[in-house]
Amino acid sequence: NSKVIQTPRYLVKGQGQKAKMRCIPEKGHPVVFWYQQNKNNEFKFLINFQNQEVLQQIDMTEKRFSAECPSNSPCSLEIQSSEAGDSALYLCASSPHRGANSDYTFGSGTRLLVI
Amino acid sequence: AQSVTQPDARVTVSEGASLQLRCKYSYFGTPYLFWYVQYPRQGLQLLLKYYPGDPVVQGVNGFEAEFSKSNSSFHLRKASVHWSDWAVYFCAVSTYQGGRALIFGTGTTVSVSP
């Protein structure tokens, strides 16, 4: 069982709808990552946080995606207006620090289907 | 540019036979490399990781990997495959940008025949 908890496991949305998923990082891990894994097993890094602060995010995330990691609440990733191309497995990972030798723990993912 | 290439999309191996999965990386400086496994409908589980040091790294479930700077490779090996090793295997490198996100290869699907 993963120490990173992602909910829901499955999410089905219509095009244009909002899609929100949550992640509880492993205890003691202040750094959180979101990745998108498509059906071709291509991974795309979306955004990462240290505590509540955004460290890095890609352009796609800046425009249609919003994410946060509030204090004492699960982290979340929300797609404001879902598109068919957003259908993918969204993986959350956490790590204990930003150092080069950091470990990463992954959740089981939220599988989003946009119809 | 940093990248990871897994040239074999699919490998079929007989149970009990040996396995080698190839991984080539492109990275400026000293890479930190990982192998993950993904079982159906699950997330990624860490098999092993390479930090600068001994080029041969031991992992879980009998897996090991060998780092080669001259070949820019980090191949994964297992001496005797079990049916439970049927999964997708991903090689990844940790970037040097803020937060140290991982760059993944596109994976190798391992099928195990009886």
Short mmCIF file of C-alpha atoms in Angstrom, two decimals:
data_model
loop_
_atom_site.label_atom_id
_atom_site.label_comp_id
_atom_site.label_asym_id
_atom_site.label_seq_id
_atom_site.Cartn_x
_atom_site.Cartn_y
_atom_site.Cartn_z
CA ASN A 1 0.00 0.00 0.00
CA SER A 2 1.35 3.36 -1.04
CA LYS A 3 2.14 5.97 1.57
CA VAL A 4 0.99 8.63 -0.86
CA ILE A 5 -2.80 8.65 -1.00
CA GLN A 6 -4.56 9.82 -4.12
CA THR A 7 -8.31 10.27 -4.53
CA PRO A 8 -10.41 9.51 -6.41
CA ARG A 9 -9.03 6.47 -8.24
CA TYR A 10 -11.21 7.17 -11.24
CA LEU A 11 -12.74 10.39 -12.53
CA VAL A 12 -15.04 10.81 -15.52
CA LYS A 13 -15.81 14.29 -16.81
CA GLY A 14 -17.39 15.86 -19.84
CA GLN A 15 -15.44 18.25 -22.00
CA GLY A 16 -15.41 21.69 -20.46
CA GLN A 17 -16.08 20.42 -16.96
CA LYS A 18 -13.80 20.92 -14.00
CA ALA A 19 -11.83 17.92 -12.80
CA LYS A 20 -10.29 17.91 -9.35
CA MET A 21 -8.06 15.31 -7.76
CA ARG A 22 -6.34 15.17 -4.40
CA CYS A 23 -3.12 13.88 -2.93
CA ILE A 24 -1.95 13.34 0.63
CA PRO A 25 1.85 13.12 0.56
CA GLU A 26 3.85 10.74 2.68
CA LYS A 27 4.24 12.00 6.22
CA GLY A 28 7.33 14.15 6.55
CA HIS A 29 7.58 14.83 2.83
CA PRO A 30 7.25 18.54 2.13
CA VAL A 31 8.00 18.30 -1.60
CA VAL A 32 5.11 17.22 -3.85
CA PHE A 33 5.08 16.53 -7.59
CA TRP A 34 2.29 16.02 -10.10
CA TYR A 35 2.87 14.07 -13.29
CA GLN A 36 0.61 13.15 -16.18
CA GLN A 37 1.06 9.67 -17.70
CA ASN A 38 -0.70 9.19 -21.03
CA LYS A 39 -1.75 5.96 -22.70
CA ASN A 40 1.59 5.79 -24.51
CA ASN A 41 3.40 5.79 -21.16
CA GLU A 42 4.76 9.25 -21.75
CA PHE A 43 5.22 11.17 -18.53
CA LYS A 44 4.80 14.90 -18.32
CA PHE A 45 5.88 16.82 -15.24
CA LEU A 46 3.17 19.33 -14.36
CA ILE A 47 4.07 21.14 -11.15
CA ASN A 48 5.82 20.72 -7.86
CA PHE A 49 5.62 22.31 -4.44
CA GLN A 50 7.63 22.62 -1.33
CA ASN A 51 5.13 23.03 1.46
CA GLN A 52 2.73 25.62 0.02
CA GLU A 53 5.17 27.21 -2.42
CA VAL A 54 5.25 26.39 -6.13
CA LEU A 55 8.78 25.42 -7.17
CA GLN A 56 8.27 24.86 -10.86
CA GLN A 57 5.43 24.38 -13.31
CA ILE A 58 5.08 23.95 -17.04
CA ASP A 59 3.18 26.30 -19.33
CA MET A 60 0.20 23.97 -19.69
CA THR A 61 -0.22 23.94 -15.98
CA GLU A 62 -0.13 27.71 -15.79
CA LYS A 63 -3.01 28.11 -18.24
CA ARG A 64 -5.66 25.48 -17.55
CA PHE A 65 -4.47 23.67 -14.51
CA SER A 66 -4.44 24.94 -10.97
CA ALA A 67 -2.80 23.27 -8.04
CA GLU A 68 -2.20 23.93 -4.42
CA CYS A 69 -0.81 22.32 -1.31
CA PRO A 70 -2.44 24.13 1.60
CA SER A 71 -1.18 23.67 5.10
CA ASN A 72 -2.88 20.79 6.93
CA SER A 73 -4.99 19.84 3.91
CA PRO A 74 -4.50 17.51 0.94
CA CYS A 75 -2.75 18.83 -2.11
CA SER A 76 -4.98 19.19 -5.14
CA LEU A 77 -4.76 19.44 -8.89
CA GLU A 78 -7.69 20.88 -10.80
CA ILE A 79 -8.27 21.16 -14.50
CA GLN A 80 -10.48 24.18 -15.06
CA SER A 81 -11.97 23.09 -18.38
CA SER A 82 -11.28 19.48 -19.27
CA GLU A 83 -10.33 18.48 -22.78
CA ALA A 84 -10.24 15.03 -24.36
CA GLY A 85 -6.45 15.20 -24.43
CA ASP A 86 -6.39 15.48 -20.65
CA SER A 87 -7.49 11.86 -20.36
CA ALA A 88 -4.58 10.23 -18.55
CA LEU A 89 -3.31 8.84 -15.27
CA TYR A 90 -2.32 11.65 -12.91
CA LEU A 91 0.37 10.63 -10.48
CA CYS A 92 1.30 12.43 -7.31
CA ALA A 93 4.71 11.87 -5.74
CA SER A 94 6.37 13.22 -2.63
CA SER A 95 9.92 13.47 -1.40
CA PRO A 96 11.57 14.41 1.89
CA HIS A 97 13.75 17.17 0.41
CA ARG A 98 14.95 18.76 -2.81
CA GLY A 99 18.43 17.35 -2.68
CA ALA A 100 19.98 15.35 -5.50
CA ASN A 101 19.79 12.15 -3.48
CA SER A 102 16.14 12.51 -2.60
CA ASP A 103 13.74 9.58 -2.76
CA TYR A 104 10.34 9.79 -4.37
CA THR A 105 7.19 7.98 -3.26
CA PHE A 106 4.36 7.69 -5.76
CA GLY A 107 0.66 7.29 -5.22
CA SER A 108 -1.54 4.92 -7.20
CA GLY A 109 -2.84 7.73 -9.35
CA THR A 110 -6.15 9.21 -10.45
CA ARG A 111 -7.27 7.99 -13.85
CA LEU A 112 -9.15 10.76 -15.63
CA LEU A 113 -11.40 10.08 -18.59
CA VAL A 114 -12.77 13.08 -20.44
CA ILE A 115 -15.70 12.19 -22.70
CA ALA B 1 18.80 18.28 -23.24
CA GLN B 2 18.13 15.79 -20.52
CA SER B 3 16.36 12.64 -21.67
CA VAL B 4 15.90 8.95 -21.04
CA THR B 5 15.50 6.37 -23.79
CA GLN B 6 14.25 2.84 -23.35
CA PRO B 7 14.72 1.30 -26.80
CA ASP B 8 12.66 -1.82 -26.19
CA ALA B 9 8.94 -1.20 -25.90
CA ARG B 10 8.19 -4.84 -25.13
CA VAL B 11 10.19 -7.84 -24.02
CA THR B 12 8.95 -11.39 -23.61
CA VAL B 13 10.93 -13.74 -21.42
CA SER B 14 10.38 -17.27 -20.18
CA GLU B 15 9.87 -17.81 -16.50
CA GLY B 16 13.19 -18.64 -14.93
CA ALA B 17 15.21 -17.01 -17.69
CA SER B 18 17.35 -13.94 -17.23
CA LEU B 19 16.19 -10.45 -18.08
CA GLN B 20 17.95 -7.28 -19.17
CA LEU B 21 16.17 -4.02 -19.81
CA ARG B 22 18.07 -1.25 -21.51
CA CYS B 23 18.13 2.39 -20.52
CA LYS B 24 20.16 5.21 -22.09
CA TYR B 25 20.28 8.66 -20.62
CA SER B 26 21.38 12.09 -21.72
CA TYR B 27 22.43 14.34 -18.88
CA PHE B 28 24.98 17.05 -18.17
CA GLY B 29 26.94 16.24 -15.08
CA THR B 30 26.40 13.41 -12.64
CA PRO B 31 23.04 11.71 -13.09
CA TYR B 32 20.85 10.31 -10.36
CA LEU B 33 19.03 7.38 -11.93
CA PHE B 34 16.08 5.27 -10.96
CA TRP B 35 14.20 2.19 -12.08
CA TYR B 36 10.51 1.95 -11.26
CA VAL B 37 7.97 -0.80 -11.89
CA GLN B 38 4.29 -0.27 -12.57
CA TYR B 39 1.82 -3.11 -12.14
CA PRO B 40 -1.61 -2.91 -13.79
CA ARG B 41 -3.80 -0.15 -12.38
CA GLN B 42 -1.16 0.87 -9.86
CA GLY B 43 1.33 3.66 -9.34
CA LEU B 44 5.09 3.44 -9.56
CA GLN B 45 7.16 1.39 -7.17
CA LEU B 46 10.87 1.97 -6.78
CA LEU B 47 13.09 -0.97 -7.70
CA LEU B 48 16.45 0.69 -7.19
CA LYS B 49 18.30 3.96 -7.49
CA TYR B 50 21.80 5.05 -8.45
CA TYR B 51 23.66 7.78 -6.65
CA PRO B 52 27.33 8.43 -7.48
CA GLY B 53 29.37 5.54 -6.15
CA ASP B 54 29.39 1.83 -6.89
CA PRO B 55 28.20 1.40 -10.50
CA VAL B 56 26.33 -1.80 -9.68
CA VAL B 57 23.23 -1.17 -7.62
CA GLN B 58 21.18 -3.83 -5.88
CA GLY B 59 17.43 -3.44 -5.68
CA VAL B 60 14.37 -5.25 -4.47
CA ASN B 61 13.13 -8.66 -5.63
CA GLY B 62 16.49 -9.69 -7.10
CA PHE B 63 16.87 -6.77 -9.48
CA GLU B 64 20.16 -5.00 -10.03
CA ALA B 65 21.35 -2.32 -12.41
CA GLU B 66 24.69 -1.20 -13.73
CA PHE B 67 25.61 2.40 -14.40
CA SER B 68 28.04 3.18 -17.21
CA LYS B 69 29.16 6.75 -17.70
CA SER B 70 31.06 5.93 -20.90
CA ASN B 71 27.96 4.34 -22.45
CA SER B 72 25.44 6.70 -20.81
CA SER B 73 23.52 3.64 -19.77
CA PHE B 74 21.76 2.24 -16.72
CA HIS B 75 20.61 -1.25 -17.66
CA LEU B 76 18.41 -3.33 -15.36
CA ARG B 77 18.99 -7.05 -14.87
CA LYS B 78 17.44 -9.99 -13.12
CA ALA B 79 18.95 -13.46 -13.10
CA SER B 80 15.71 -15.45 -12.95
CA VAL B 81 12.35 -13.98 -13.87
CA HIS B 82 9.16 -14.89 -12.02
CA TRP B 83 5.65 -14.62 -13.43
CA SER B 84 4.98 -11.82 -10.94
CA ASP B 85 7.56 -9.69 -12.75
CA TRP B 86 5.02 -9.16 -15.55
CA ALA B 87 4.78 -5.36 -15.51
CA VAL B 88 5.97 -2.14 -17.11
CA TYR B 89 9.41 -0.92 -16.13
CA PHE B 90 10.47 2.71 -16.27
CA CYS B 91 13.91 4.23 -16.15
CA ALA B 92 14.14 7.82 -14.88
CA VAL B 93 16.71 10.53 -14.21
CA SER B 94 16.42 13.28 -11.64
CA THR B 95 16.77 16.72 -13.18
CA TYR B 96 18.91 19.46 -11.72
CA GLN B 97 16.18 22.06 -11.98
CA GLY B 98 14.29 23.37 -8.97
CA GLY B 99 12.46 20.64 -7.11
CA ARG B 100 14.33 17.91 -9.00
CA ALA B 101 11.51 16.49 -11.08
CA LEU B 102 12.06 13.14 -12.75
CA ILE B 103 12.34 12.58 -16.48
CA PHE B 104 11.05 9.17 -17.50
CA GLY B 105 11.59 6.86 -20.40
CA THR B 106 8.53 5.46 -22.13
CA GLY B 107 8.85 2.13 -20.41
CA THR B 108 9.42 -1.48 -21.32
CA THR B 109 6.59 -3.95 -20.92
CA VAL B 110 7.82 -7.30 -19.69
CA SER B 111 5.69 -10.33 -20.47
CA VAL B 112 6.53 -13.64 -18.84
CA SER B 113 5.75 -16.88 -20.61
CA PRO B 114 5.41 -20.19 -18.75
#
